[in-house]
XYZ file of C-alpha atoms in Angstrom:
736
model
C 91.275 79.569 68.036
C 88.304 79.668 70.396
C 87.123 82.619 72.425
C 88.396 80.948 75.561
C 91.900 81.143 74.207
C 91.746 84.921 74.466
C 90.890 84.885 78.165
C 93.319 85.776 80.939
C 93.877 82.052 81.444
C 95.108 81.737 77.842
C 96.699 85.089 76.913
C 97.631 85.705 73.291
C 101.336 85.086 72.549
C 102.998 88.331 71.321
C 103.463 88.154 67.567
C 106.840 89.930 67.500
C 109.786 91.003 69.608
C 108.480 94.567 69.800
C 105.088 93.267 70.949
C 106.835 91.686 73.945
C 107.760 95.186 75.139
C 104.192 96.490 75.006
C 102.763 97.395 78.393
C 106.119 97.748 80.154
C 106.883 100.949 82.013
C 110.093 102.855 81.082
C 112.254 101.154 83.730
C 110.916 97.673 82.963
C 111.540 98.348 79.274
C 115.109 99.393 80.116
C 115.586 96.025 81.842
C 114.062 94.126 78.928
C 116.294 95.767 76.330
C 119.573 95.582 78.321
C 120.717 92.273 76.831
C 124.497 92.654 76.871
C 127.032 92.794 79.677
C 126.307 92.666 83.403
C 122.920 94.058 84.486
C 121.794 94.738 88.044
C 118.079 95.290 88.665
C 117.232 96.776 92.054
C 113.541 95.972 92.349
C 111.341 97.037 95.251
C 108.355 95.065 96.499
C 105.457 94.979 94.047
C 107.373 96.636 91.211
C 106.955 93.841 88.659
C 110.466 92.357 88.746
C 109.365 88.939 87.482
C 107.513 90.642 84.647
C 110.616 92.664 83.767
C 113.086 89.762 83.684
C 110.775 87.332 81.872
C 110.055 89.965 79.223
C 113.808 90.583 78.994
C 114.471 86.920 78.251
C 111.519 86.690 75.876
C 112.528 89.856 74.024
C 116.069 88.556 73.582
C 114.792 85.211 72.293
C 112.168 86.696 69.962
C 114.696 89.248 68.603
C 117.149 86.437 67.814
C 119.781 87.779 70.200
C 119.501 84.945 72.732
C 119.252 81.259 71.949
C 116.608 79.716 74.301
C 118.758 76.701 75.161
C 121.675 78.952 76.138
C 119.738 80.834 78.850
C 119.637 79.639 82.454
C 117.360 81.523 84.852
C 117.737 80.550 88.505
C 115.668 81.395 91.549
C 115.095 79.989 95.038
C 111.807 78.089 95.104
C 110.157 75.600 92.809
C 107.039 77.784 92.875
C 108.974 80.812 91.594
C 110.750 78.725 88.951
C 107.414 77.284 87.792
C 105.885 80.744 87.573
C 108.841 81.943 85.517
C 108.572 79.013 83.106
C 104.840 79.650 82.701
C 105.339 83.331 81.891
C 108.116 82.577 79.404
C 105.910 80.061 77.645
C 103.097 82.644 77.397
C 105.589 85.073 75.848
C 106.715 82.567 73.241
C 110.155 81.889 74.786
C 109.983 78.090 74.780
C 113.133 76.132 75.636
C 114.583 78.477 78.280
C 115.726 76.691 81.438
C 114.192 78.209 84.622
C 115.280 76.280 87.702
C 116.302 76.577 91.320
C 120.025 76.564 92.096
C 119.749 73.028 93.458
C 117.719 71.705 90.540
C 120.161 73.096 87.967
C 123.178 71.787 89.911
C 121.667 68.326 90.409
C 120.929 68.022 86.693
C 124.545 68.845 85.844
C 125.941 66.607 88.576
C 123.909 63.600 87.425
C 125.113 64.113 83.856
C 128.818 64.656 84.571
C 129.371 62.398 87.608
C 130.180 59.224 85.617
C 132.754 61.172 83.603
C 134.230 63.131 86.527
C 134.221 60.445 89.242
C 132.953 57.190 87.760
C 129.945 55.083 88.622
C 126.466 56.326 89.499
C 125.883 59.432 91.611
C 125.436 58.537 95.311
C 121.867 58.445 96.548
C 120.402 61.808 97.582
C 118.779 61.653 101.042
C 115.419 63.409 101.284
C 115.787 64.349 104.964
C 119.057 64.535 106.810
C 117.629 64.592 110.341
C 117.873 60.795 110.766
C 121.530 60.920 109.763
C 122.104 63.655 112.330
C 120.398 61.483 114.951
C 122.671 58.561 114.044
C 125.707 60.848 114.241
C 124.608 61.993 117.700
C 124.245 58.379 118.820
C 127.727 57.605 117.504
C 129.082 60.545 119.532
C 126.991 59.495 122.549
C 125.301 62.887 122.586
C 121.623 62.927 123.480
C 119.463 65.267 121.371
C 115.708 65.750 121.628
C 113.629 66.390 118.524
C 114.004 70.161 118.689
C 117.760 69.970 119.188
C 118.015 67.589 116.238
C 116.353 70.176 114.018
C 118.593 72.954 115.320
C 121.810 70.980 114.897
C 120.665 70.033 111.392
C 120.145 73.741 110.640
C 123.667 74.484 111.922
C 125.136 71.839 109.601
C 123.218 73.346 106.675
C 124.470 76.842 107.545
C 128.037 75.540 107.741
C 127.842 73.935 104.330
C 126.295 76.895 102.478
C 128.925 79.181 104.031
C 131.615 76.624 103.018
C 132.666 76.002 106.625
C 134.241 72.614 107.381
C 133.823 70.928 110.804
C 137.290 71.939 111.978
C 136.474 75.621 111.357
C 132.937 75.628 112.730
C 133.734 76.994 116.207
C 135.812 79.883 114.870
C 133.291 80.640 112.102
C 130.344 80.935 114.514
C 132.347 83.186 116.820
C 133.302 85.436 113.905
C 129.700 85.583 112.677
C 128.365 86.285 116.180
C 126.046 83.324 115.721
C 124.155 81.917 118.723
C 124.391 78.140 118.699
C 121.852 75.696 120.170
C 124.604 73.732 121.941
C 128.295 74.149 122.665
C 130.046 74.938 119.340
C 132.710 72.293 119.933
C 129.969 69.690 120.418
C 128.215 70.732 117.207
C 131.546 70.583 115.342
C 131.962 67.014 116.617
C 128.444 66.102 115.447
C 129.071 67.759 112.085
C 132.242 65.708 111.550
C 130.487 62.478 112.566
C 127.617 63.305 110.203
C 130.010 63.730 107.260
C 131.727 60.430 108.144
C 128.382 58.612 108.184
C 127.478 59.945 104.751
C 130.715 58.669 103.302
C 130.234 55.262 104.921
C 126.699 54.946 103.545
C 127.499 56.456 100.123
C 124.810 59.118 100.328
C 124.780 62.868 99.758
C 122.534 65.607 101.103
C 120.901 68.686 99.590
C 123.890 70.963 100.220
C 126.305 68.375 98.812
C 124.618 68.817 95.447
C 125.984 72.370 95.296
C 129.314 71.517 96.943
C 130.014 68.595 94.609
C 129.002 70.571 91.524
C 131.390 73.319 92.600
C 134.142 70.730 93.157
C 133.628 69.142 89.735
C 133.642 72.490 87.921
C 136.762 73.624 89.831
C 138.725 70.420 89.283
C 137.660 69.529 85.750
C 138.196 72.469 83.419
C 136.963 70.425 80.460
C 133.594 69.894 82.174
C 133.422 73.550 83.205
C 133.981 74.602 79.590
C 131.289 72.201 78.424
C 128.784 73.764 80.854
C 129.814 77.269 79.771
C 129.372 76.311 76.136
C 125.833 75.184 76.930
C 124.798 78.182 79.061
C 125.975 81.587 77.926
C 123.448 83.891 79.529
C 122.376 83.843 83.209
C 119.551 85.496 85.120
C 119.381 85.286 88.935
C 116.210 86.268 90.781
C 116.080 87.172 94.517
C 119.819 87.828 94.405
C 119.794 89.247 97.937
C 119.215 85.678 99.200
C 122.299 84.140 97.556
C 124.620 82.232 99.913
C 128.405 82.191 99.519
C 128.184 78.657 98.114
C 125.577 79.620 95.512
C 127.626 82.656 94.553
C 130.676 80.433 94.021
C 128.648 78.099 91.776
C 127.376 81.081 89.775
C 130.954 82.340 89.265
C 132.012 78.916 87.965
C 129.079 78.843 85.559
C 130.050 82.285 84.262
C 133.778 81.844 83.940
C 135.313 85.065 82.590
C 132.111 86.174 80.864
C 129.750 88.884 82.074
C 126.452 87.925 80.478
C 124.685 88.083 83.817
C 121.500 89.801 85.000
C 120.743 89.814 88.739
C 117.551 91.034 90.408
C 117.058 91.772 94.086
C 116.178 94.091 96.944
C 118.479 94.388 99.955
C 115.515 95.596 102.013
C 113.928 92.153 101.694
C 116.875 90.191 103.106
C 115.213 88.119 105.845
C 116.981 84.749 105.648
C 120.449 85.550 106.992
C 120.090 82.684 109.502
C 120.317 80.287 106.534
C 123.512 81.880 105.196
C 121.853 84.342 102.792
C 123.594 87.699 102.473
C 122.809 90.850 100.447
C 126.541 91.599 100.106
C 126.721 90.013 96.645
C 123.915 92.300 95.442
C 125.353 95.394 97.117
C 128.869 94.660 95.803
C 127.732 93.857 92.261
C 128.894 97.188 90.819
C 132.266 96.769 92.558
C 132.800 93.374 90.911
C 131.333 94.596 87.610
C 132.264 98.304 87.240
C 130.621 98.620 83.833
C 127.292 97.148 84.912
C 123.981 98.595 83.767
C 121.914 99.379 86.871
C 118.135 99.813 86.708
C 115.939 100.670 89.684
C 112.304 99.554 89.721
C 110.361 101.696 92.204
C 106.879 101.942 90.655
C 104.756 99.836 93.010
C 101.806 98.249 91.212
C 100.731 96.126 94.178
C 99.890 98.449 97.056
C 97.929 101.657 97.540
C 99.754 104.940 98.284
C 98.757 104.605 101.941
C 100.383 101.176 102.310
C 103.458 102.270 100.337
C 103.846 105.356 102.528
C 103.981 103.214 105.643
C 106.472 100.816 104.015
C 108.730 103.711 103.014
C 108.447 105.129 106.513
C 109.643 101.877 108.039
C 112.790 101.862 105.923
C 113.405 105.582 106.444
C 114.300 104.749 110.053
C 116.558 101.806 109.133
C 120.307 101.686 109.682
C 123.152 99.722 108.192
C 124.425 98.920 104.736
C 121.155 97.564 103.345
C 119.376 100.713 104.538
C 121.867 102.862 102.632
C 120.650 101.222 99.413
C 116.924 101.276 100.163
C 114.435 101.984 97.401
C 111.753 104.656 97.781
C 108.600 103.079 96.347
C 106.059 105.114 94.386
C 102.544 103.662 94.307
C 100.808 103.429 90.928
C 97.426 102.530 92.392
C 94.462 104.752 93.288
C 94.219 105.942 96.889
C 92.884 103.475 99.423
C 92.098 103.376 103.128
C 94.706 104.399 105.688
C 96.458 101.588 107.566
C 94.603 100.871 110.807
C 96.525 100.684 114.092
C 94.673 98.913 116.911
C 95.657 98.433 120.523
C 94.000 95.702 122.592
C 94.007 94.954 126.283
C 95.183 91.359 125.815
C 96.072 88.749 123.187
C 92.680 86.931 123.129
C 90.977 90.304 122.571
C 93.413 90.997 119.730
C 92.628 87.664 118.069
C 88.879 88.104 118.555
C 89.078 91.643 117.171
C 90.889 90.444 114.055
C 88.422 87.574 113.585
C 85.466 89.932 113.991
C 86.818 92.359 111.396
C 87.646 89.499 109.010
C 84.093 88.195 109.239
C 82.791 91.677 108.434
C 85.083 91.892 105.404
C 83.942 88.507 104.122
C 80.350 89.600 104.685
C 81.006 92.689 102.577
C 82.196 90.557 99.662
C 85.956 90.205 100.188
C 86.954 86.596 99.362
C 88.438 84.763 102.354
C 91.346 83.712 100.146
C 92.282 87.392 99.739
C 92.772 87.893 103.491
C 95.866 86.962 105.518
C 96.847 87.076 109.186
C 100.621 87.296 109.527
C 102.576 86.759 112.754
C 106.202 86.583 113.830
C 106.342 83.013 115.207
C 104.377 79.853 114.483
C 103.489 79.556 118.180
C 101.124 82.530 117.753
C 98.906 80.655 115.323
C 96.820 78.745 117.891
C 95.128 81.853 119.280
C 94.097 82.932 115.778
C 93.088 79.437 114.721
C 90.739 79.366 117.704
C 89.397 82.907 117.197
C 88.626 82.264 113.524
C 87.033 78.917 114.356
C 84.870 80.621 117.004
C 83.811 83.240 114.455
C 82.956 80.569 111.877
C 85.641 81.822 109.477
C 87.418 79.195 107.305
C 91.205 79.354 107.370
C 94.291 77.561 106.135
C 97.776 77.431 107.599
C 100.739 78.081 105.352
C 104.296 77.011 106.109
C 103.521 75.629 109.553
C 101.894 72.675 111.247
C 98.598 73.247 112.972
C 99.202 73.937 116.636
C 97.750 70.647 117.863
C 99.595 68.706 115.139
C 103.016 69.786 116.365
C 104.998 66.880 117.846
C 105.834 68.702 121.063
C 102.165 69.622 121.594
C 100.967 66.065 120.917
C 103.573 64.649 123.300
C 102.700 67.183 125.986
C 98.974 66.390 125.775
C 99.756 62.684 126.027
C 101.773 63.385 129.175
C 98.981 65.552 130.614
C 96.447 62.807 129.907
C 98.630 60.256 131.713
C 99.095 62.616 134.664
C 95.333 63.183 134.841
C 94.761 59.452 134.980
C 97.500 58.508 137.439
C 98.317 61.868 139.013
C 97.616 60.646 142.534
C 100.605 58.321 142.269
C 102.900 60.797 140.507
C 105.526 62.333 142.786
C 106.007 65.061 140.188
C 102.650 66.551 141.201
C 103.137 66.331 144.982
C 104.207 69.959 145.260
C 101.721 71.272 142.684
C 98.627 72.491 144.571
C 96.666 73.922 141.638
C 96.014 73.215 137.968
C 98.530 75.700 136.474
C 101.365 74.397 138.657
C 100.427 70.796 137.826
C 100.598 71.576 134.108
C 103.935 73.329 134.537
C 105.262 70.310 136.426
C 104.208 67.942 133.631
C 105.585 70.217 130.914
C 108.893 70.488 132.754
C 109.269 66.773 132.181
C 109.002 67.519 128.458
C 111.796 70.067 128.496
C 109.839 73.216 129.277
C 111.463 75.769 131.558
C 110.067 79.019 133.025
C 112.674 80.991 131.087
C 112.965 80.701 127.289
C 116.119 79.208 125.756
C 118.674 81.522 124.204
C 118.568 82.077 120.476
C 116.044 81.033 117.866
C 115.363 77.832 115.973
C 113.391 74.667 116.674
C 114.183 74.571 120.396
C 112.784 78.068 120.813
C 109.702 77.229 118.713
C 109.115 74.090 120.793
C 109.438 76.118 123.988
C 106.938 78.659 122.660
C 104.431 75.885 121.930
C 104.749 74.425 125.435
C 104.584 77.899 126.940
C 101.316 78.440 125.054
C 99.935 75.294 126.759
C 101.068 76.580 130.148
C 99.372 79.929 129.520
C 96.217 78.214 128.292
C 96.094 76.147 131.499
C 96.400 79.299 133.575
C 93.583 81.010 131.684
C 91.414 77.884 131.842
C 91.874 77.615 135.604
C 91.016 81.294 136.031
C 87.810 80.871 134.053
C 86.778 77.523 135.596
C 86.942 77.365 139.381
C 87.971 73.964 140.661
C 88.980 72.695 137.225
C 91.125 69.562 137.310
C 93.827 68.207 135.059
C 91.220 65.862 133.566
C 88.977 68.851 132.752
C 91.872 70.548 130.984
C 92.597 67.426 128.921
C 88.944 67.346 127.808
C 89.235 71.023 126.887
C 92.390 70.390 124.850
C 90.782 67.443 123.073
C 87.772 69.592 122.173
C 90.008 72.336 120.826
C 92.084 69.873 118.819
C 88.960 68.236 117.429
C 87.536 71.566 116.322
C 90.717 72.385 114.440
C 91.130 69.055 112.639
C 88.361 69.809 110.164
C 89.131 69.195 106.467
C 91.359 71.829 104.917
C 89.331 74.569 103.261
C 90.131 77.531 101.103
C 89.962 80.365 103.565
C 91.861 83.079 105.352
C 95.613 82.442 105.254
C 97.459 82.164 108.564
C 101.222 82.404 108.065
C 104.451 83.507 109.634
C 106.110 86.544 108.106
C 108.908 84.372 106.710
C 106.393 82.050 105.024
C 104.570 85.053 103.506
C 107.560 86.194 101.425
C 106.657 86.379 97.732
C 102.892 86.363 98.357
C 100.256 89.108 98.416
C 96.646 89.634 99.507
C 93.998 92.354 99.296
C 93.791 92.478 103.107
C 96.618 91.835 105.566
C 96.433 91.745 109.364
C 99.867 92.127 110.966
C 99.316 90.971 114.543
C 101.469 90.989 117.668
C 103.432 94.048 116.517
C 104.772 94.641 120.029
C 108.187 94.848 121.645
C 109.476 91.353 122.385
C 107.785 89.927 119.319
C 108.679 92.543 116.706
C 111.618 92.751 117.104
C 111.761 89.287 118.641
C 113.290 89.064 122.120
C 116.419 87.218 121.037
C 117.332 89.817 118.385
C 120.176 91.544 120.232
C 122.684 92.960 117.753
C 122.103 95.935 115.464
C 122.168 93.592 112.461
C 119.528 91.318 114.001
C 117.296 94.269 114.894
C 117.522 95.598 111.343
C 116.595 92.209 109.908
C 113.505 92.264 112.143
C 112.634 95.683 110.691
C 113.009 94.274 107.171
C 110.764 91.366 108.154
C 108.027 93.810 109.174
C 108.602 95.693 105.892
C 108.028 92.445 103.984
C 104.787 91.957 105.935
C 103.542 95.482 105.195
C 104.282 95.148 101.474
C 102.179 91.969 101.217
C 99.008 94.126 101.428
C 97.389 95.455 98.278
C 94.714 97.654 99.836
C 93.735 97.064 103.474
C 96.398 96.880 106.175
C 95.713 96.335 109.873
C 98.480 96.425 112.482
C 97.743 95.487 116.082
C 99.316 94.704 119.436
C 98.162 93.752 122.933
C 99.080 95.431 126.215
C 98.923 92.148 128.171
C 99.148 88.464 127.387
C 95.953 87.343 129.097
C 92.737 88.971 130.366
C 93.337 90.813 133.612
C 97.099 90.548 133.158
C 99.543 93.338 133.737
C 99.445 95.830 130.858
C 103.204 96.257 130.549
C 103.672 95.791 126.829
C 104.142 98.525 124.273
C 103.937 98.784 120.498
C 106.981 97.911 118.417
C 109.680 100.562 118.261
C 109.439 100.222 114.476
C 106.067 102.014 114.552
C 107.378 105.072 116.392
C 106.605 108.138 114.303
C 104.421 106.109 111.950
C 101.323 105.356 114.025
C 99.203 108.371 114.966
C 100.137 109.941 118.290
C 103.275 107.858 118.813
C 105.634 110.833 119.020
C 103.571 112.572 121.671
C 104.012 109.705 124.119
C 107.779 109.406 123.595
C 107.725 105.834 122.381
C 105.516 104.439 125.171
C 102.291 102.656 124.362
C 99.146 104.683 124.826
C 96.743 102.647 126.910
C 93.579 102.589 124.845
C 90.961 100.056 125.791
C 90.302 96.766 124.045
C 89.389 97.361 120.449
C 90.423 101.014 120.494
C 91.618 102.104 117.055
C 94.232 104.688 116.229
C 93.525 106.048 112.752
C 94.926 108.932 110.767
C 97.100 109.956 107.895
C 100.719 108.958 107.990
C 103.002 111.972 107.998
C 106.432 112.097 106.431
C 107.549 114.490 109.180
C 108.468 111.932 111.791
C 109.349 114.693 114.243
C 105.986 116.409 114.025
C 104.139 116.471 117.347
C 100.346 116.657 117.457
C 98.965 119.849 118.942
C 97.556 117.948 121.875
C 98.812 114.561 122.994
C 96.128 111.926 123.460
C 95.327 111.556 127.119
C 95.582 108.162 128.776
C 92.128 106.757 129.257
C 91.469 106.055 132.912
C 90.366 102.522 133.626
C 87.826 101.993 136.369
C 89.071 99.112 138.525
C 86.795 96.079 138.608
C 85.385 95.548 142.099
C 83.586 92.651 143.721
C 79.844 93.327 143.787
C 79.598 91.528 147.155
C 82.526 92.801 149.259
C 83.848 95.660 147.121
C 87.442 94.354 146.884
C 89.396 95.239 143.711
C 89.478 92.255 141.339
C 92.583 91.246 139.374
C 91.905 87.595 138.480
C 90.365 87.121 135.043
C 87.809 84.582 136.254
C 86.722 86.763 139.168
C 86.416 89.785 136.869
C 84.070 87.775 134.659
C 81.898 86.904 137.688
C 82.296 90.418 139.128
C 82.835 88.927 142.565
C 85.556 87.234 144.591
C 85.757 83.477 144.210
C 85.194 83.093 147.972
C 82.262 85.502 148.244
C 78.807 83.898 148.511
C 77.032 83.219 145.242
C 73.329 83.794 144.657
C 73.348 81.637 141.542
C 70.102 80.047 140.360
C 71.259 76.390 140.280
C 68.318 75.261 138.164
C 68.947 77.983 135.580
C 72.642 77.107 135.497
C 71.871 73.465 134.708
C 69.377 74.477 131.982
C 71.990 76.788 130.484
C 74.590 73.990 130.472
C 72.164 71.589 128.782
C 71.231 74.227 126.192
C 74.935 75.013 125.594
C 75.689 71.352 124.951
C 72.959 71.168 122.328
C 74.231 74.343 120.630
C 77.769 72.931 120.564
C 76.577 69.680 118.981
C 74.637 71.545 116.299
C 77.537 73.802 115.361
C 80.248 71.150 115.692
C 82.202 73.361 118.110
C 83.504 72.730 121.622
C 81.078 73.853 124.346
C 83.382 76.651 125.538
C 83.021 78.312 122.119
C 79.352 78.951 122.921
C 79.883 80.238 126.479
C 82.467 79.341 129.104
C 81.392 77.918 132.459
C 82.253 81.239 134.132
C 79.959 83.134 131.773
C 77.106 80.685 132.443
C 77.623 81.142 136.191
C 77.565 84.924 135.750
C 74.311 84.678 133.756
C 72.732 82.376 136.362
C 73.709 84.828 139.095
C 72.510 87.970 137.322
C 69.375 86.436 135.670
C 69.117 89.311 133.153
C 65.680 90.524 132.054
C 66.657 92.116 128.753
C 69.429 92.370 126.164
C 70.945 95.422 127.831
C 71.468 93.555 131.091
C 72.716 90.443 129.286
C 75.218 92.452 127.224
C 76.787 93.838 130.410
C 77.878 90.350 131.492
C 81.574 89.744 130.623
C 81.972 87.008 128.029
C 78.743 87.706 126.161
C 79.684 90.386 123.617
C 77.619 91.653 120.698
C 78.219 88.680 118.417
C 77.054 86.133 120.948
C 74.248 88.445 122.035
C 72.908 88.480 118.477
C 73.328 84.752 118.064
C 72.268 83.417 121.458
C 70.619 86.343 123.264
C 67.005 85.358 122.591
C 67.567 81.778 123.770
C 69.412 82.832 126.928
C 66.774 85.419 127.886
C 64.051 82.826 127.297
C 65.804 80.428 129.660
C 66.245 83.183 132.237
C 62.508 83.867 132.006
C 61.724 80.204 132.576
C 60.721 79.483 128.983
C 61.915 76.850 126.552
C 63.894 78.637 123.815
C 62.763 76.017 121.322
C 59.052 76.858 121.420
C 58.784 79.819 123.772
C 56.429 77.894 126.152
C 56.649 78.186 129.934
C 58.491 75.353 131.622
C 57.030 73.452 134.528
């Protein structure tokens, strides 16, 4: 055995059953040695649940109590199943089956189908969306791409909750479920979809479970054969089990109770797919003699992060909250969570990117940093901010913003309108760029008001809304900009973000982050309307949003940053406030009775979290008075973002040095080519105009110009000041 075999990549296999138990804490050891009867493990985030259950299986195998081939461990993702198999192999428990529910069911269905039904198993379709589209065509119902995805999701929900088409309308009403279209229409589509499958002799992903359940229910001889094969079951992430998966598990078990389940009701965040924590919470009712072990020692996060996570759940309501676990950190103390309030969303993204670059500069690997947000539509702002800061990033669980079908289609439509807009009646009543963009997007299904509910239609609307907002900001920053100018801008942005995928900072939605962890986590957009999301109306939906934030907080090992913006865009109305979930947890929140304290861009609220949520600071922080921006020519108060950058009204006379402006534009183009970035990433046109008007003499004067900032001052300041002084920044010589 070589030295390399002893490394962490090749750990030594324990030489005995007792050696398997070494290194486990008392509760994990209790799990590992509870090998008989029903066992329920309530495991909080970061408490080593996978370690506990894999050591349990390995201990049973190595002690001769469990036969490897008789154990079936099931979980919800191929990644989790692969990790479990790898750990079992390292512990010397070779031959144990670790699979997802669907993988285990498909294996059984393929084996028993010829005996139970006859002939080969029907073909399994990889993606059902085309079948749904064909069903819609058969019903003469027109669905766009987003509606196709949403109807497909409704069919999946129906099947995992064992709802047939005839019962769909009543089932959604009982569940209080918002549907993307009229329930009767979806029921019709669902029925047509099932008919098409039968005609084409195909089955879908959910059918694998349904048909396995049907075979085991109808053929007792086959059920007994399966039960003879598998005599001991372990189920991970039990809070995410659907009614259909629970039924399959019961059929696998029969009248036996050799079952170990592991879960945490406080991490139930997939109820929209049919998952329910009820099976976990009712486990002791169904199995009165069950052994129950609680894992609360958190090995992942510092005491400061754990304290915030516990504080979030302390305010929760409902059945899952009644069974919450109070985590106890096992790590040394770390930094306090940082709460930051920004004036607007671009400032929030730039602030996060700036801090991330500092962390990477201090030695933190980019792969150990994550930016987590509530919806995929938020990613574009952070993609751009990280690209501007020169920080590599990767998207997880979502398409890049400019790769999304609705965004590609919208840009194609905008390009066509820019080319032929003069002959397009749609633009006749659109006098400016933002209204022209809104008119074009309306032809792609965008409306001023968001659609009800969640799902693909809402995500598509959010993407188009982001384009509408971008057009508004672009017009404010570029006087006289045309639709063609905007298309060029969008192409430059898309080009900058289509670089090869690199290992970098992770950008992910909170749902996609489940099961992962990083040294540093930025939770962004933690404001009312986004967290909880606007369409979360019922108490149950609000509580699931709280659990989603809890999952985000518990992804952080050491550094945790939470932020929100008071306005969407620069100069916009500051009418937003921090999430209600942070009340009593962020410093000073009690003193302002739940309203956001208006700190300026980049202001940071720091301080120790206090368990006394009702404690009021001795002196409430005073609202910082903002000096209104005024035109330097006529003195009028400025509200438009572009005018605030110029510090004058758009109509007031400009004293811009035209020659300097042209030299600045030429220099900017060269900088953009060298760095491979769009020109606006160097300086926007408005900032160049402001520089050409002010003609600063030194860094202090240059730094006062909106749009420059310290980072760009350090990077470009010397060149810009040289140009302002009439010198060539390349060689410092006077120009003619």
